[in-house]
XYZ file of C-alpha atoms in Angstrom:
83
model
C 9.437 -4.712 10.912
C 7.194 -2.099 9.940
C 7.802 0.983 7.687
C 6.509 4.432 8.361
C 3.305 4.437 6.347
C 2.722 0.583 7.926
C 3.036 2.237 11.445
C 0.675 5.179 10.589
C -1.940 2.539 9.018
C -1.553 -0.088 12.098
C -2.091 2.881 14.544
C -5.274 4.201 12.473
C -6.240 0.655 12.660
C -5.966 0.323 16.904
C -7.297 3.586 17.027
C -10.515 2.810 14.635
C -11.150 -0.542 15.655
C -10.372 -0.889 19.116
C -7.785 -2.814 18.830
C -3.876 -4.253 20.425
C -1.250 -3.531 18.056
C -0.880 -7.461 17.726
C -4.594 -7.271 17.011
C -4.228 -4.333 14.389
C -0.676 -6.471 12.643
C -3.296 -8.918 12.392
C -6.166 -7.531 10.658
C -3.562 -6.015 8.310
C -1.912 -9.777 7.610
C -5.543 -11.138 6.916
C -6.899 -7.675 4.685
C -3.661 -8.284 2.574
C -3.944 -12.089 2.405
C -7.591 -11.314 1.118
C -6.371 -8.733 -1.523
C -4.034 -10.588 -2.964
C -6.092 -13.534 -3.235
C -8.775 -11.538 -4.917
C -6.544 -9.790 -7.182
C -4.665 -13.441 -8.050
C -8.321 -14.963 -9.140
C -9.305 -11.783 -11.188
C -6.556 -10.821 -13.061
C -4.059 -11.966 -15.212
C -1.294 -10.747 -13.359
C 0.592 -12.202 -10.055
C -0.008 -10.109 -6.710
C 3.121 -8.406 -5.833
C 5.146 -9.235 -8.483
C 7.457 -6.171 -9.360
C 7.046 -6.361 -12.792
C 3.457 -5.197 -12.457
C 4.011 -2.279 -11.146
C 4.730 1.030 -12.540
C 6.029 2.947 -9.094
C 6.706 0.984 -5.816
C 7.766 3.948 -2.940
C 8.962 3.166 0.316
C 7.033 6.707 1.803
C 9.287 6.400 5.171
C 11.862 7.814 2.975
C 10.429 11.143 1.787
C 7.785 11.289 4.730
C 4.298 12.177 4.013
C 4.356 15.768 2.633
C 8.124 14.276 0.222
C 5.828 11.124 -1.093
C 2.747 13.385 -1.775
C 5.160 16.081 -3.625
C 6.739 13.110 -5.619
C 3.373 11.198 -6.456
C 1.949 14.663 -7.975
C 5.169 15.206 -9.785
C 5.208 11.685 -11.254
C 1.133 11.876 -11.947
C 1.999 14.828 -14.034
C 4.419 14.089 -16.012
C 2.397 10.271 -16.925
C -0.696 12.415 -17.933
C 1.857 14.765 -20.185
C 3.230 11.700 -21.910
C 0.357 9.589 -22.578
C -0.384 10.184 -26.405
């Protein structure tokens, strides 16, 4: 099931591109299939593994305006501690 930002980006996408919503879950599947196998092939690092991240959000919890607010916040304070 899709999340709020995932609904937001599939819509954009039926919107933009003409498409069905199975159409638009579709060209989402195959743009993140193509992603991660670029990213697997290029870097060192496994594609969605946890571990390689430094902030995962779920934005359908704080809603657009909370996740923005919290990214700034967080952006901040990483630019403050870096040496």
């Amino acid at each position: 099931s899709l999340v709020g930002s995932e609904m937001c980006i599939e819509t954009g996408i039926q919107q933009a591109h003409h498409l069905t919503q199975d159409e638009a879950l579709e060209f989402i599947r195959k743009g993140d299939k193509r992603r991660a196998a670029y990213h697997n092939e290029h870097c060192p690092t496994q594609w969605g593994h946890g571990d390689t991240y430094d902030l995962t959000i779920n934005s359908s919890r704080l809603g657009l305006s909370g996740t923005t607010d919290f990214l700034e916040d967080y952006i901040r304070r990483r630019i403050a501690a870096e040496p």
